[in-house]
Tab-separated table of C-alpha atoms in Angstrom:
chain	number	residue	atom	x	y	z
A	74	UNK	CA	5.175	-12.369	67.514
A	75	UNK	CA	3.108	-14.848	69.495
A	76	UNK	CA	3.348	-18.413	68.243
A	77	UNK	CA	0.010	-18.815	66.834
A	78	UNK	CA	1.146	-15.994	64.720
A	79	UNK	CA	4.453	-17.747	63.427
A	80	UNK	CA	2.343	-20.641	62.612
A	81	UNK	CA	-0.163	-19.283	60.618
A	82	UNK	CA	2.368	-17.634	58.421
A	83	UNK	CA	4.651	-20.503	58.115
A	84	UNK	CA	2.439	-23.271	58.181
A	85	UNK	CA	-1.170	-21.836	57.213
A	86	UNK	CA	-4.366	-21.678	59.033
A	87	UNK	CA	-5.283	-25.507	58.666
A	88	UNK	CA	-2.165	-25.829	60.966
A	89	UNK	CA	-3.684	-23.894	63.617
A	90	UNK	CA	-4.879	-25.859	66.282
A	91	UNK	CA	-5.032	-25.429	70.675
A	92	UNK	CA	-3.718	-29.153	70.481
A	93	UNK	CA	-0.447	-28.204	68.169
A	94	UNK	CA	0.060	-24.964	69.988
A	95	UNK	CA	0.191	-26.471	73.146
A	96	UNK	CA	2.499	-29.358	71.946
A	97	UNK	CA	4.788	-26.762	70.125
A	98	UNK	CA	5.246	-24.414	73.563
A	99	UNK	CA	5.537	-27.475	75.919
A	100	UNK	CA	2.616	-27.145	77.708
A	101	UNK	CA	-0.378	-29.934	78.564
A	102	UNK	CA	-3.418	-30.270	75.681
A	103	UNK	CA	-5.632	-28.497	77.865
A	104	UNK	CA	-3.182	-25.546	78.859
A	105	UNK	CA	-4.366	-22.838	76.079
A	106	UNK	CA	-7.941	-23.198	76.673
A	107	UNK	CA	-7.463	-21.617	79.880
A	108	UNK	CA	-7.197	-18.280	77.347
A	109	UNK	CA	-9.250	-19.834	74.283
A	110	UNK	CA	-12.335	-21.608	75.147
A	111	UNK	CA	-12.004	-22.842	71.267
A	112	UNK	CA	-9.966	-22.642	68.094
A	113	UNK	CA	-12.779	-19.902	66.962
A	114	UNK	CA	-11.668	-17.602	70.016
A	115	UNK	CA	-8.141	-18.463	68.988
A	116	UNK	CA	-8.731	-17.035	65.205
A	117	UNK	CA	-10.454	-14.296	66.561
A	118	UNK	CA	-7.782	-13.317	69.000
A	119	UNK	CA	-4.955	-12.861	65.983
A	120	UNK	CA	-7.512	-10.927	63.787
A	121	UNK	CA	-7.820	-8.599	66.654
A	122	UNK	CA	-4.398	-8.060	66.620
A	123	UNK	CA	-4.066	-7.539	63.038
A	124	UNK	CA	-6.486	-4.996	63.068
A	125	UNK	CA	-4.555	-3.032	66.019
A	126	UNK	CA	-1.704	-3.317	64.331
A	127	UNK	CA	-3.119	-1.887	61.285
A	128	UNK	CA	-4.840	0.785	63.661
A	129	UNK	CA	-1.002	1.690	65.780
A	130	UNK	CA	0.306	2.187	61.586
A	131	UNK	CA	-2.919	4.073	60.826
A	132	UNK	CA	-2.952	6.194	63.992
A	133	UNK	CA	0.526	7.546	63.667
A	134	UNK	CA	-0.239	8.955	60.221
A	135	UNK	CA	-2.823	10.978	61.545
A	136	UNK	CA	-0.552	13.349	62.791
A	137	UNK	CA	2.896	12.411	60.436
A	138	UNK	CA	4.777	15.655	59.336
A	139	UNK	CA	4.002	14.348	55.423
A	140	UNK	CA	2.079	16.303	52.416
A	141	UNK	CA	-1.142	15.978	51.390
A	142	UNK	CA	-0.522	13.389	49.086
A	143	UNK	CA	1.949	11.433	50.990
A	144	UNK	CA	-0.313	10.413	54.054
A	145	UNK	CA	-2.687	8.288	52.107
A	146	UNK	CA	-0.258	6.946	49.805
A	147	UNK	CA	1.839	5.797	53.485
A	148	UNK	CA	-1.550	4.562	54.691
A	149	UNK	CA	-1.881	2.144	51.207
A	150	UNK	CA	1.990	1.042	51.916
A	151	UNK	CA	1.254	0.451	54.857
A	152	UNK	CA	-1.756	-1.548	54.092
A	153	UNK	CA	0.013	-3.285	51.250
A	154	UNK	CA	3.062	-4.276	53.124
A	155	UNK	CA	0.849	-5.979	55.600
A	156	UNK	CA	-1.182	-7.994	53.294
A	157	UNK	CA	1.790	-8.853	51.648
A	158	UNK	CA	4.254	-9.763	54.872
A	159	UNK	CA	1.041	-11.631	57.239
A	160	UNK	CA	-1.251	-12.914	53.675
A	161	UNK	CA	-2.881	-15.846	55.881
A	162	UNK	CA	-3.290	-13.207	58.533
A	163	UNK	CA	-4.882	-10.886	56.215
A	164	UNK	CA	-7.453	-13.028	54.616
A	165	UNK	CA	-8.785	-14.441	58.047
A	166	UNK	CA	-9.297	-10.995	58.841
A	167	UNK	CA	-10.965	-10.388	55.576
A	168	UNK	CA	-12.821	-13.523	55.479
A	169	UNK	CA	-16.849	-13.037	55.896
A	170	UNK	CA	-17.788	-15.035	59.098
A	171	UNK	CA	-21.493	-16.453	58.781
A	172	UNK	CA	-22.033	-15.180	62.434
A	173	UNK	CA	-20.767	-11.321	61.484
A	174	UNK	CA	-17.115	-10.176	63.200
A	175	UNK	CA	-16.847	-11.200	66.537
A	176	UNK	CA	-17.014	-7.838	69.296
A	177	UNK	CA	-13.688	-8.735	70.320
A	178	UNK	CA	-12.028	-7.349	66.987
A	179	UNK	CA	-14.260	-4.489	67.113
A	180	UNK	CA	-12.402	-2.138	68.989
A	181	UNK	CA	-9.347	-2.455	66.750
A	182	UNK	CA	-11.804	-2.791	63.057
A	183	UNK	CA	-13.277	1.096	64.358
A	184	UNK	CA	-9.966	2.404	65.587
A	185	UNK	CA	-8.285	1.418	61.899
A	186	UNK	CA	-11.360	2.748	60.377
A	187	UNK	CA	-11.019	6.098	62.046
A	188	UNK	CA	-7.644	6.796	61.746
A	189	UNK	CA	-7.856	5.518	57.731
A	190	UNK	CA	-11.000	8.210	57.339
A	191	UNK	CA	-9.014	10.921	58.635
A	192	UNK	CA	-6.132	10.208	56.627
A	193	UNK	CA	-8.010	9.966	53.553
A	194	UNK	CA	-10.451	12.453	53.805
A	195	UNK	CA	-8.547	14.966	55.390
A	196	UNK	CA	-5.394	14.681	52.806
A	197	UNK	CA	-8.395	14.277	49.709
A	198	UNK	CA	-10.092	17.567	50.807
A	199	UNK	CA	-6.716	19.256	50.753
A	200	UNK	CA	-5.695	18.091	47.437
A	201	UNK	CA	-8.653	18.543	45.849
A	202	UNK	CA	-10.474	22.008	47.611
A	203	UNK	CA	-13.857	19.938	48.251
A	204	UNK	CA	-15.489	18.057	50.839
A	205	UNK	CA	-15.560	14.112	50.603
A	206	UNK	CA	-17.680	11.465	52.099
A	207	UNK	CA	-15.263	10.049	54.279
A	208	UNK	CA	-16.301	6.697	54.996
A	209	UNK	CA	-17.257	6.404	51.003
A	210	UNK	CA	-13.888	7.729	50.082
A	211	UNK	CA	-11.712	5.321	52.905
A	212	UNK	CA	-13.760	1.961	51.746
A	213	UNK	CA	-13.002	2.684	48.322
A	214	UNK	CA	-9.702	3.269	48.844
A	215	UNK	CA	-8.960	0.667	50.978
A	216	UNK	CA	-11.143	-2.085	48.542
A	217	UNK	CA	-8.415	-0.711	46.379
A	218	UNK	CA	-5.365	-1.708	48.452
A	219	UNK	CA	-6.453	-5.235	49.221
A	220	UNK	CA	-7.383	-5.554	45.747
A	221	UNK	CA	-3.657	-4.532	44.624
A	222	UNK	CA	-2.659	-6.985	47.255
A	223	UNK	CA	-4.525	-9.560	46.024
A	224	UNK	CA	-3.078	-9.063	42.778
A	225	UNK	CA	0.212	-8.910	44.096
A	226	UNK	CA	-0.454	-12.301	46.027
A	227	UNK	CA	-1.946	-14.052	43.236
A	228	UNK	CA	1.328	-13.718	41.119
A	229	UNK	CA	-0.859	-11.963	38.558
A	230	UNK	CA	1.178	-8.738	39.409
A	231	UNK	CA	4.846	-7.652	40.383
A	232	UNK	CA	4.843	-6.517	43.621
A	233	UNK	CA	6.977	-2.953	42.329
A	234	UNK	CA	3.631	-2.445	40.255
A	235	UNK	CA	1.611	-2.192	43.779
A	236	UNK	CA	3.441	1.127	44.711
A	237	UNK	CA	2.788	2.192	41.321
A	238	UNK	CA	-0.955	1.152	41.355
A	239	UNK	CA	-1.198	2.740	44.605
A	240	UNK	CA	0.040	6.478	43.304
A	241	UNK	CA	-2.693	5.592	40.356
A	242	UNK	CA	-5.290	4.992	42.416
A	243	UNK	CA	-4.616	8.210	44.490
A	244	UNK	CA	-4.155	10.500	41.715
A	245	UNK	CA	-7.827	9.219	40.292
A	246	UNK	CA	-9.130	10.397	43.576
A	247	UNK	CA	-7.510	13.592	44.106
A	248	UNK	CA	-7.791	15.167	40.847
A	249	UNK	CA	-9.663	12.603	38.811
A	250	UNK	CA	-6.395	12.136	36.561
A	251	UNK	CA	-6.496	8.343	35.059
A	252	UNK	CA	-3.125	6.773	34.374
A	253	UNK	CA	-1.511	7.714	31.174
């Protein structure tokens, strides 16, 4: 984990700063901006990386020996235990910018969203014998996630509900089956 990353979990993202980084890895004031012209590039650097690391989880299901219903619900984990393990990380990636996303966390915000649509949709169409809208079908299911995790977060829920929530949510779009 790169140090900006271990401070932004363990300190938060007001702590964030090319001054503080530098002092922290023993370098002069001016050292990081060498790689970050500003804090801004800095932020958008580790949102870039959250969103490949979501993508390298997402990816590999793609192709995972797992059932139908499995994939998704391992996509949603995967989702859920991210939110819940890098929270700051999660909500600067979620956060709206007033300037839209920056192109450097493109690449890894269309790679996720690829590999999520084909694990949803593909594993959906199985389970239910129908075509779905993919991108339809992978937002909702992913507003879903972060709102578990958000949930989950807030205190508001126990975190063994999420897994639970998760299976809900799935079975509602496979076979239109509402929790009991």
């Amino acid at each position: 984990m790169v140090p900006a990353e271990v401070v932004l979990r363990e300190r938060g993202i007001e702590a964030l700063s090319l001054r503080e980084l530098a002092r922290d890895a023993g370098v002069s004031h001016g050292a990081p901006r060498s790689h970050f012209p500003d804090r801004a590039a800095l932020l958008d650097a580790l949102v870039a990386r959250g969103y490949e690391r979501l993508a390298d989880r997402a990816e590999a299901l793609v192709h995972a020996d797992l059932a139908p219903r499995e994939r998704p619900l391992a996509l949603g984990r995967a989702q859920l235990d991210f939110v819940l393990r890098d929270a700051a990380l999660a909500d600067l990636m979620y956060a709206a910018k007033a300037d839209g996303p920056s192109p450097a966390v493109e690449p890894g915000v269309q790679r996720l969203h690829a590999a999520s649509s084909t694990v949803v949709a593909t594993s959906l169409e199985m389970l239910r014998g129908e075509r779905v809208d993919p991108l339809r079908t992978t937002l909702l299911m992913s507003s879903l996630t972060q709102g578990i995790a958000a949930l989950i977060g807030s205190g508001r829920v126990p975190v063994e509900l999420g897994e639970v929530l998760l299976a809900d949510a799935l079975d509602l779009f496979a076979d239109g089956r509402l929790p009991g």
